[in-house]
mmCIF file of C-alpha atoms and ligand atoms in Angstrom:
data_model
loop_
_atom_site.group_PDB
_atom_site.id
_atom_site.type_symbol
_atom_site.label_atom_id
_atom_site.label_comp_id
_atom_site.label_asym_id
_atom_site.label_seq_id
_atom_site.Cartn_x
_atom_site.Cartn_y
_atom_site.Cartn_z
ATOM 1 C CA MET E 1 79.945 116.229 -61.301
ATOM 2 C CA LYS E 2 82.241 113.111 -61.905
ATOM 3 C CA PRO E 3 84.279 111.813 -59.004
ATOM 4 C CA VAL E 4 88.143 112.160 -59.645
ATOM 5 C CA VAL E 5 89.960 109.488 -60.118
ATOM 6 C CA LEU E 6 93.519 108.704 -59.056
ATOM 7 C CA LEU E 7 95.608 106.184 -61.657
ATOM 8 C CA THR E 8 98.547 105.021 -60.876
ATOM 9 C CA GLY E 9 100.664 103.299 -63.696
ATOM 10 C CA ALA E 10 99.478 105.883 -66.364
ATOM 11 C CA ALA E 11 102.232 106.096 -68.759
ATOM 12 C CA HIS E 12 101.749 102.975 -70.565
ATOM 13 C CA GLY E 13 99.370 100.050 -71.381
ATOM 14 C CA ILE E 14 96.185 99.294 -69.403
ATOM 15 C CA GLY E 15 96.528 102.705 -67.602
ATOM 16 C CA ARG E 16 97.501 104.956 -70.366
ATOM 17 C CA ALA E 17 94.504 103.123 -72.352
ATOM 18 C CA THR E 18 92.112 104.061 -69.547
ATOM 19 C CA ALA E 19 93.449 107.315 -68.554
ATOM 20 C CA LEU E 20 92.284 108.445 -72.220
ATOM 21 C CA GLU E 21 88.732 106.680 -71.575
ATOM 22 C CA LEU E 22 88.369 108.437 -68.462
ATOM 23 C CA ALA E 23 89.182 111.940 -69.868
ATOM 24 C CA ARG E 24 86.795 111.052 -72.583
ATOM 25 C CA ARG E 25 83.922 110.800 -70.527
ATOM 26 C CA GLY E 26 84.680 113.275 -68.445
ATOM 27 C CA TYR E 27 86.370 112.242 -65.463
ATOM 28 C CA PRO E 28 88.421 114.691 -63.730
ATOM 29 C CA ILE E 29 92.210 112.525 -62.971
ATOM 30 C CA GLY E 30 95.352 112.421 -61.443
ATOM 31 C CA ILE E 31 97.737 110.749 -63.269
ATOM 32 C CA ILE E 32 100.702 109.257 -61.755
ATOM 33 C CA ASP E 33 103.650 107.049 -63.053
ATOM 34 C CA ARG E 34 107.542 106.878 -62.635
ATOM 35 C CA ASP E 35 108.376 107.245 -66.424
ATOM 36 C CA ALA E 36 108.226 111.002 -66.548
ATOM 37 C CA GLY E 37 108.592 111.497 -70.374
ATOM 38 C CA PRO E 38 105.287 109.471 -71.197
ATOM 39 C CA LEU E 39 103.247 110.444 -68.324
ATOM 40 C CA GLU E 40 103.938 114.403 -69.311
ATOM 41 C CA GLU E 41 103.199 113.467 -72.863
ATOM 42 C CA LEU E 42 100.027 111.672 -72.207
ATOM 43 C CA ALA E 43 99.398 114.761 -69.546
ATOM 44 C CA GLY E 44 99.737 116.611 -72.646
ATOM 45 C CA VAL E 45 97.407 114.953 -74.667
ATOM 46 C CA LEU E 46 94.715 114.884 -72.309
ATOM 47 C CA ARG E 47 94.566 118.421 -71.584
ATOM 48 C CA GLY E 48 94.979 119.343 -75.370
ATOM 49 C CA SER E 49 91.138 117.368 -75.157
ATOM 50 C CA GLY E 50 89.881 119.572 -72.482
ATOM 51 C CA ALA E 51 90.007 117.004 -69.581
ATOM 52 C CA ALA E 52 91.005 118.491 -65.707
ATOM 53 C CA VAL E 53 94.251 116.667 -65.035
ATOM 54 C CA SER E 54 96.907 116.500 -63.105
ATOM 55 C CA SER E 55 99.854 114.587 -63.360
ATOM 56 C CA ALA E 56 102.977 113.491 -60.940
ATOM 57 C CA VAL E 57 105.913 111.839 -61.733
ATOM 58 C CA VAL E 58 106.359 109.268 -58.333
ATOM 59 C CA ASP E 59 107.293 105.903 -57.971
ATOM 60 C CA VAL E 60 104.467 103.992 -55.990
ATOM 61 C CA ALA E 61 107.261 102.581 -53.487
ATOM 62 C CA ASP E 62 107.945 105.900 -52.404
ATOM 63 C CA LYS E 63 105.512 106.776 -49.868
ATOM 64 C CA PRO E 64 106.476 110.673 -49.149
ATOM 65 C CA ALA E 65 106.514 111.207 -52.812
ATOM 66 C CA LEU E 66 103.444 109.708 -53.117
ATOM 67 C CA ALA E 67 101.676 111.380 -50.033
ATOM 68 C CA ALA E 68 103.023 114.799 -51.971
ATOM 69 C CA ALA E 69 101.388 113.752 -55.143
ATOM 70 C CA VAL E 70 98.041 112.927 -53.609
ATOM 71 C CA ALA E 71 97.891 116.515 -51.782
ATOM 72 C CA GLN E 72 99.372 118.137 -55.317
ATOM 73 C CA ILE E 73 96.403 116.465 -57.417
ATOM 74 C CA GLU E 74 93.772 116.959 -54.534
ATOM 75 C CA ALA E 75 94.862 120.860 -54.486
ATOM 76 C CA ALA E 76 94.512 120.572 -57.961
ATOM 77 C CA LEU E 77 91.071 118.698 -58.642
ATOM 78 C CA GLY E 78 89.452 118.089 -55.659
ATOM 79 C CA SER E 79 88.845 114.822 -53.564
ATOM 80 C CA ILE E 80 89.947 111.725 -54.734
ATOM 81 C CA GLU E 81 87.101 109.425 -54.678
ATOM 82 C CA VAL E 82 88.589 106.499 -56.831
ATOM 83 C CA LEU E 83 91.804 105.139 -56.598
ATOM 84 C CA LEU E 84 92.891 102.674 -60.123
ATOM 85 C CA ALA E 85 96.120 101.313 -58.733
ATOM 86 C CA CYS E 86 97.522 100.100 -62.315
ATOM 87 C CA ALA E 87 101.098 100.199 -61.560
ATOM 88 C CA GLY E 88 102.632 96.436 -62.033
ATOM 89 C CA ILE E 89 105.675 94.796 -63.028
ATOM 90 C CA GLY E 90 106.236 91.531 -64.297
ATOM 91 C CA SER E 91 108.614 89.565 -65.132
ATOM 92 C CA LEU E 92 109.844 85.778 -66.144
ATOM 93 C CA THR E 93 111.074 84.278 -63.092
ATOM 94 C CA ILE E 94 111.560 80.022 -63.439
ATOM 95 C CA ALA E 95 112.927 77.786 -60.766
ATOM 96 C CA PRO E 96 115.730 76.895 -60.165
ATOM 97 C CA GLN E 97 116.584 80.508 -60.481
ATOM 98 C CA LEU E 98 115.368 81.947 -58.119
ATOM 99 C CA GLU E 99 116.499 85.809 -57.974
ATOM 100 C CA THR E 100 115.134 86.623 -54.566
ATOM 101 C CA CYS E 101 115.802 90.286 -55.457
ATOM 102 C CA VAL E 102 113.553 90.104 -58.510
ATOM 103 C CA LEU E 103 110.974 88.738 -56.252
ATOM 104 C CA ARG E 104 111.532 91.624 -53.662
ATOM 105 C CA GLN E 105 111.243 94.531 -56.567
ATOM 106 C CA THR E 106 108.070 93.147 -57.537
ATOM 107 C CA LEU E 107 106.528 92.945 -54.284
ATOM 108 C CA GLU E 108 107.358 96.350 -53.502
ATOM 109 C CA VAL E 109 105.548 97.742 -56.594
ATOM 110 C CA ASN E 110 102.572 95.052 -56.959
ATOM 111 C CA VAL E 111 101.963 94.905 -53.120
ATOM 112 C CA VAL E 112 103.726 97.524 -51.214
ATOM 113 C CA GLY E 113 103.070 100.007 -53.982
ATOM 114 C CA VAL E 114 99.514 99.185 -54.293
ATOM 115 C CA ALA E 115 98.940 99.219 -50.728
ATOM 116 C CA GLN E 116 101.032 102.527 -49.992
ATOM 117 C CA SER E 117 98.845 104.161 -53.136
ATOM 118 C CA ILE E 118 95.553 102.856 -50.500
ATOM 119 C CA ASP E 119 97.144 104.461 -47.662
ATOM 120 C CA ALA E 120 97.401 108.173 -49.256
ATOM 121 C CA VAL E 121 93.934 107.996 -50.236
ATOM 122 C CA LEU E 122 92.333 106.608 -47.481
ATOM 123 C CA PRO E 123 92.264 108.984 -44.573
ATOM 124 C CA GLY E 124 89.929 111.022 -46.902
ATOM 125 C CA MET E 125 87.675 108.604 -48.087
ATOM 126 C CA ILE E 126 87.263 107.466 -44.667
ATOM 127 C CA ALA E 127 86.374 111.388 -43.494
ATOM 128 C CA ARG E 128 84.072 111.540 -46.598
ATOM 129 C CA GLY E 129 82.565 108.280 -45.910
ATOM 130 C CA ARG E 130 82.621 107.293 -49.316
ATOM 131 C CA GLY E 131 85.706 105.885 -51.877
ATOM 132 C CA HIS E 132 86.130 103.304 -53.978
ATOM 133 C CA LEU E 133 89.532 101.156 -54.573
ATOM 134 C CA ILE E 134 90.623 99.238 -57.490
ATOM 135 C CA GLY E 135 93.710 96.803 -57.274
ATOM 136 C CA ILE E 136 94.547 94.898 -60.478
ATOM 137 C CA ALA E 137 95.367 91.513 -59.822
ATOM 138 C CA SER E 138 95.922 88.463 -62.512
ATOM 139 C CA MET E 139 95.279 85.035 -62.772
ATOM 140 C CA ALA E 140 98.950 84.368 -62.215
ATOM 141 C CA GLY E 141 97.550 85.502 -58.475
ATOM 142 C CA TYR E 142 94.765 82.266 -58.096
ATOM 143 C CA ARG E 143 97.370 79.770 -58.999
ATOM 144 C CA GLY E 144 101.179 79.859 -59.160
ATOM 145 C CA PHE E 145 102.395 79.983 -62.569
ATOM 146 C CA PRO E 146 105.763 78.341 -62.790
ATOM 147 C CA TRP E 147 107.243 80.640 -65.224
ATOM 148 C CA MET E 148 106.133 84.062 -63.315
ATOM 149 C CA ILE E 149 107.132 82.541 -59.953
ATOM 150 C CA SER E 150 107.541 86.461 -58.224
ATOM 151 C CA TYR E 151 104.829 87.844 -60.456
ATOM 152 C CA SER E 152 102.422 84.932 -59.462
ATOM 153 C CA ALA E 153 103.135 85.455 -55.392
ATOM 154 C CA SER E 154 102.940 89.320 -55.580
ATOM 155 C CA LYS E 155 99.501 89.177 -57.144
ATOM 156 C CA ALA E 156 98.550 86.142 -54.558
ATOM 157 C CA ALA E 157 99.337 88.768 -52.152
ATOM 158 C CA LEU E 158 97.557 91.264 -53.614
ATOM 159 C CA ILE E 159 94.607 89.444 -54.193
ATOM 160 C CA ALA E 160 94.264 88.285 -50.689
ATOM 161 C CA TYR E 161 95.477 91.943 -48.848
ATOM 162 C CA LEU E 162 92.292 93.767 -50.891
ATOM 163 C CA GLU E 163 89.940 90.907 -49.837
ATOM 164 C CA ALA E 164 91.505 91.203 -46.248
ATOM 165 C CA LEU E 165 90.700 94.784 -46.559
ATOM 166 C CA ARG E 166 87.385 94.370 -47.868
ATOM 167 C CA PRO E 167 85.020 94.219 -44.612
ATOM 168 C CA GLY E 168 86.608 96.675 -42.208
ATOM 169 C CA LEU E 169 86.446 99.546 -45.225
ATOM 170 C CA ALA E 170 83.135 98.508 -46.523
ATOM 171 C CA LYS E 171 81.217 99.453 -43.221
ATOM 172 C CA ARG E 172 83.061 102.750 -43.637
ATOM 173 C CA GLY E 173 81.748 103.453 -47.078
ATOM 174 C CA VAL E 174 84.666 102.486 -48.907
ATOM 175 C CA THR E 175 84.310 99.764 -51.759
ATOM 176 C CA ILE E 176 87.113 97.361 -53.135
ATOM 177 C CA THR E 177 87.410 96.216 -56.646
ATOM 178 C CA THR E 178 89.352 93.071 -57.621
ATOM 179 C CA VAL E 179 90.410 93.358 -61.108
ATOM 180 C CA CYS E 180 91.378 90.097 -62.941
ATOM 181 C CA PRO E 181 92.488 90.834 -66.601
ATOM 182 C CA GLY E 182 92.903 88.554 -69.379
ATOM 183 C CA PHE E 183 95.765 88.806 -71.658
ATOM 184 C CA VAL E 184 96.167 92.587 -72.567
ATOM 185 C CA ARG E 185 98.829 93.405 -75.231
ATOM 186 C CA THR E 186 101.319 95.194 -73.937
ATOM 187 C CA ARG E 187 104.955 95.587 -73.123
ATOM 188 C CA MET E 188 104.353 93.491 -69.837
ATOM 189 C CA CYS E 189 102.995 90.255 -72.170
ATOM 190 C CA ALA E 190 105.281 91.460 -74.777
ATOM 191 C CA ASP E 191 107.962 90.168 -72.932
ATOM 192 C CA ILE E 192 106.559 86.479 -72.160
ATOM 193 C CA PRO E 193 108.330 83.965 -74.950
ATOM 194 C CA TYR E 194 104.762 82.263 -75.716
ATOM 195 C CA GLN E 195 105.427 79.436 -78.491
ATOM 196 C CA ARG E 196 102.149 79.948 -80.316
ATOM 197 C CA PRO E 197 100.024 83.399 -80.535
ATOM 198 C CA VAL E 198 98.602 83.496 -77.458
ATOM 199 C CA LYS E 199 94.797 85.898 -77.542
ATOM 200 C CA MET E 200 95.133 89.153 -76.381
ATOM 201 C CA ILE E 201 93.002 92.159 -76.219
ATOM 202 C CA ALA E 202 93.562 95.785 -76.858
ATOM 203 C CA PRO E 203 94.530 97.657 -73.588
ATOM 204 C CA GLU E 204 91.756 100.356 -74.829
ATOM 205 C CA ALA E 205 89.441 96.993 -74.706
ATOM 206 C CA ALA E 206 90.567 96.571 -71.209
ATOM 207 C CA ALA E 207 89.940 100.146 -70.780
ATOM 208 C CA LEU E 208 86.420 99.691 -71.127
ATOM 209 C CA HIS E 209 85.920 97.387 -68.596
ATOM 210 C CA LEU E 210 88.218 99.478 -65.968
ATOM 211 C CA VAL E 211 85.962 102.264 -66.420
ATOM 212 C CA ARG E 212 82.708 100.332 -66.000
ATOM 213 C CA ALA E 213 84.342 98.942 -62.467
ATOM 214 C CA VAL E 214 84.606 102.798 -61.611
ATOM 215 C CA GLU E 215 80.989 103.152 -62.412
ATOM 216 C CA ARG E 216 79.344 99.827 -61.631
ATOM 217 C CA ARG E 217 82.085 99.154 -58.316
ATOM 218 C CA PRO E 218 81.700 95.115 -58.643
ATOM 219 C CA ARG E 219 83.615 92.975 -55.947
ATOM 220 C CA ASN E 220 85.116 91.182 -58.723
ATOM 221 C CA CYS E 221 86.122 92.380 -62.534
ATOM 222 C CA VAL E 222 87.169 89.577 -64.627
ATOM 223 C CA PHE E 223 87.364 90.305 -68.607
ATOM 224 C CA PRO E 224 87.201 89.417 -70.954
ATOM 225 C CA TRP E 225 84.572 86.781 -70.812
ATOM 226 C CA ASP E 226 86.023 83.735 -71.294
ATOM 227 C CA MET E 227 88.583 84.672 -68.986
ATOM 228 C CA LYS E 228 85.797 84.073 -66.461
ATOM 229 C CA ILE E 229 85.549 80.521 -67.842
ATOM 230 C CA GLY E 230 89.001 80.275 -67.493
ATOM 231 C CA LEU E 231 89.711 81.179 -64.069
ATOM 232 C CA ALA E 232 87.077 78.974 -62.539
ATOM 233 C CA ILE E 233 88.618 76.217 -63.979
ATOM 234 C CA LEU E 234 91.618 77.123 -62.948
ATOM 235 C CA LYS E 235 90.610 78.169 -59.324
ATOM 236 C CA TYR E 236 88.705 74.983 -58.803
ATOM 237 C CA MET E 237 91.209 72.173 -60.755
ATOM 238 C CA PRO E 238 92.263 69.839 -58.249
ATOM 239 C CA ASP E 239 95.620 70.100 -56.956
ATOM 240 C CA PHE E 240 96.657 66.991 -59.180
ATOM 241 C CA ALA E 241 95.635 68.287 -62.417
ATOM 242 C CA PHE E 242 97.108 71.911 -61.887
ATOM 243 C CA ASP E 243 100.089 70.121 -61.210
ATOM 244 C CA ARG E 244 100.548 67.859 -64.220
ATOM 245 C CA LEU E 245 99.006 70.729 -66.405
ATOM 246 C CA MET E 246 101.885 73.129 -65.120
ATOM 247 C CA ARG E 247 104.407 70.135 -66.250
ATOM 248 C CA TYR E 248 103.146 68.740 -69.413
ATOM 249 C CA VAL E 249 101.662 71.868 -71.249
ATOM 250 C CA GLY E 250 103.354 74.500 -69.501
ATOM 251 C CA PRO E 251 106.639 74.074 -71.035
ATOM 252 C CA ARG E 252 105.079 73.307 -75.135
ATOM 253 C CA ALA E 253 103.394 76.637 -74.260
ATOM 254 C CA LEU E 254 106.554 78.339 -73.483
ATOM 255 C CA HIS E 255 109.942 78.930 -75.492
ATOM 256 C CA VAL E 256 111.727 78.550 -71.863
ATOM 257 C CA ASP E 257 112.274 75.199 -69.968
ATOM 258 C CA PHE E 258 110.887 75.140 -65.989
HETATM 259 N N1 NAP W 1 98.794 93.165 -69.644
HETATM 260 C C1 NAP W 1 98.359 91.985 -68.894
HETATM 261 O O1 NAP W 1 98.159 91.023 -69.864
HETATM 262 C C2 NAP W 1 97.861 91.922 -67.668
HETATM 263 C C3 NAP W 1 96.938 90.934 -67.192
HETATM 264 C C4 NAP W 1 96.311 90.603 -65.815
HETATM 265 C C5 NAP W 1 97.435 92.097 -65.237
HETATM 266 N N2 NAP W 1 97.884 93.311 -65.496
HETATM 267 C C6 NAP W 1 98.127 94.111 -64.658
HETATM 268 O O2 NAP W 1 98.046 95.631 -65.128
HETATM 269 C C7 NAP W 1 98.970 96.714 -64.643
HETATM 270 C C8 NAP W 1 99.357 97.179 -65.814
HETATM 271 O O3 NAP W 1 99.726 96.207 -66.502
HETATM 272 P P1 NAP W 1 100.363 96.680 -68.060
HETATM 273 O O4 NAP W 1 100.340 95.363 -69.157
HETATM 274 O O5 NAP W 1 99.365 97.703 -68.572
HETATM 275 O O6 NAP W 1 101.941 97.166 -68.209
HETATM 276 P P2 NAP W 1 102.833 98.225 -68.824
HETATM 277 O O7 NAP W 1 102.243 98.419 -70.267
HETATM 278 O O8 NAP W 1 104.036 98.037 -68.456
HETATM 279 O O9 NAP W 1 102.252 99.502 -67.911
HETATM 280 C C9 NAP W 1 102.500 99.342 -66.346
HETATM 281 C C10 NAP W 1 102.750 101.008 -65.811
HETATM 282 O O10 NAP W 1 102.757 101.005 -64.376
HETATM 283 C C11 NAP W 1 104.346 101.698 -64.287
HETATM 284 N N3 NAP W 1 105.041 101.587 -62.810
HETATM 285 C C12 NAP W 1 105.854 100.238 -62.794
HETATM 286 N N4 NAP W 1 106.447 100.060 -61.707
HETATM 287 C C13 NAP W 1 105.779 101.608 -61.096
HETATM 288 C C14 NAP W 1 106.564 102.359 -59.919
HETATM 289 N N5 NAP W 1 107.316 101.424 -59.152
HETATM 290 N N6 NAP W 1 105.841 103.522 -59.577
HETATM 291 C C15 NAP W 1 105.154 103.891 -60.341
HETATM 292 N N7 NAP W 1 104.520 103.456 -61.923
HETATM 293 C C16 NAP W 1 105.059 102.245 -62.253
HETATM 294 C C17 NAP W 1 105.173 101.353 -65.613
HETATM 295 O O11 NAP W 1 106.464 102.687 -65.622
HETATM 296 P P3 NAP W 1 107.442 101.859 -66.156
HETATM 297 O O12 NAP W 1 107.602 102.149 -67.611
HETATM 298 O O13 NAP W 1 108.401 103.057 -65.477
HETATM 299 O O14 NAP W 1 107.699 100.784 -66.246
HETATM 300 C C18 NAP W 1 104.397 101.401 -66.712
HETATM 301 O O15 NAP W 1 103.861 102.808 -67.149
HETATM 302 C C19 NAP W 1 99.669 95.903 -63.830
HETATM 303 O O16 NAP W 1 99.295 95.536 -62.791
HETATM 304 C C20 NAP W 1 99.759 94.050 -64.221
HETATM 305 O O17 NAP W 1 99.967 93.405 -63.521
HETATM 306 C C21 NAP W 1 98.617 93.190 -67.007
#
């Protein structure tokens, strides 16, 4: 029997493609999103393919609604063994328009929303002595991207949150995977005004990496392969070189002035 997977942010993009791939491989899946129409359409497609599915229209920022959704999904499919927290938002934020309301919203979904999703499934995982939590971070969480200030801050917080959780949960049998995708062709990426075409992978290709992460439980999952090199360069680049890159090269990459 394949473990039950709970997938948030399932209605679009990477989440939707991952739901389809998980179902194709026989995983029972609970799908959550705040976007009712596309979520129910996906649930219909999955049921039509013979998959075991339970869906709930929930905003991950709404803690009581999340707990109710988890109870409903577990009643339908059994205990949730894997959480794939994919729900996320990201938009352009540049100095000096600090737009703290955007920051608050972004933190609410990308950090608090993931933490609440974890909180909703964790007691069951700890009671059973096993479980797997997967969070989707971003390259923008490893260094601050000046055109996505709020998004960068949220993903940096998420990376630290997952890292800090890891030791305390490992001894209770719960594994944590931090995912760092490269550019994936979704609505989120389509909204960024890049000057030149940026190499992006299809959501279906991202889904294959995420399903592999479900199966292998790595500490980190970085894809595609050239993103591993890009991320290593970015992480270990001296501060002066990073600042210079962002100041001079950054504005030439985008149609916005920052
Ligand atoms: N695309 C990339 O290149 C890329 C790169 C690195 C990391 N990521 C991360 O990958 C994840 C998926 O992104 P994506 O590119 O697939 O974006 P997407 O196409 O916009 O899909 C995100 C999904 O999450 C849902 N969602 C957003 N806020 C929610 C909330 N509060 N409660 C429940 N569902 C919510 C969205 O619903 P709505 O339609 O209502 O907004 C949407 O269905 C995100 O965490 C993103 O930060 C993406």
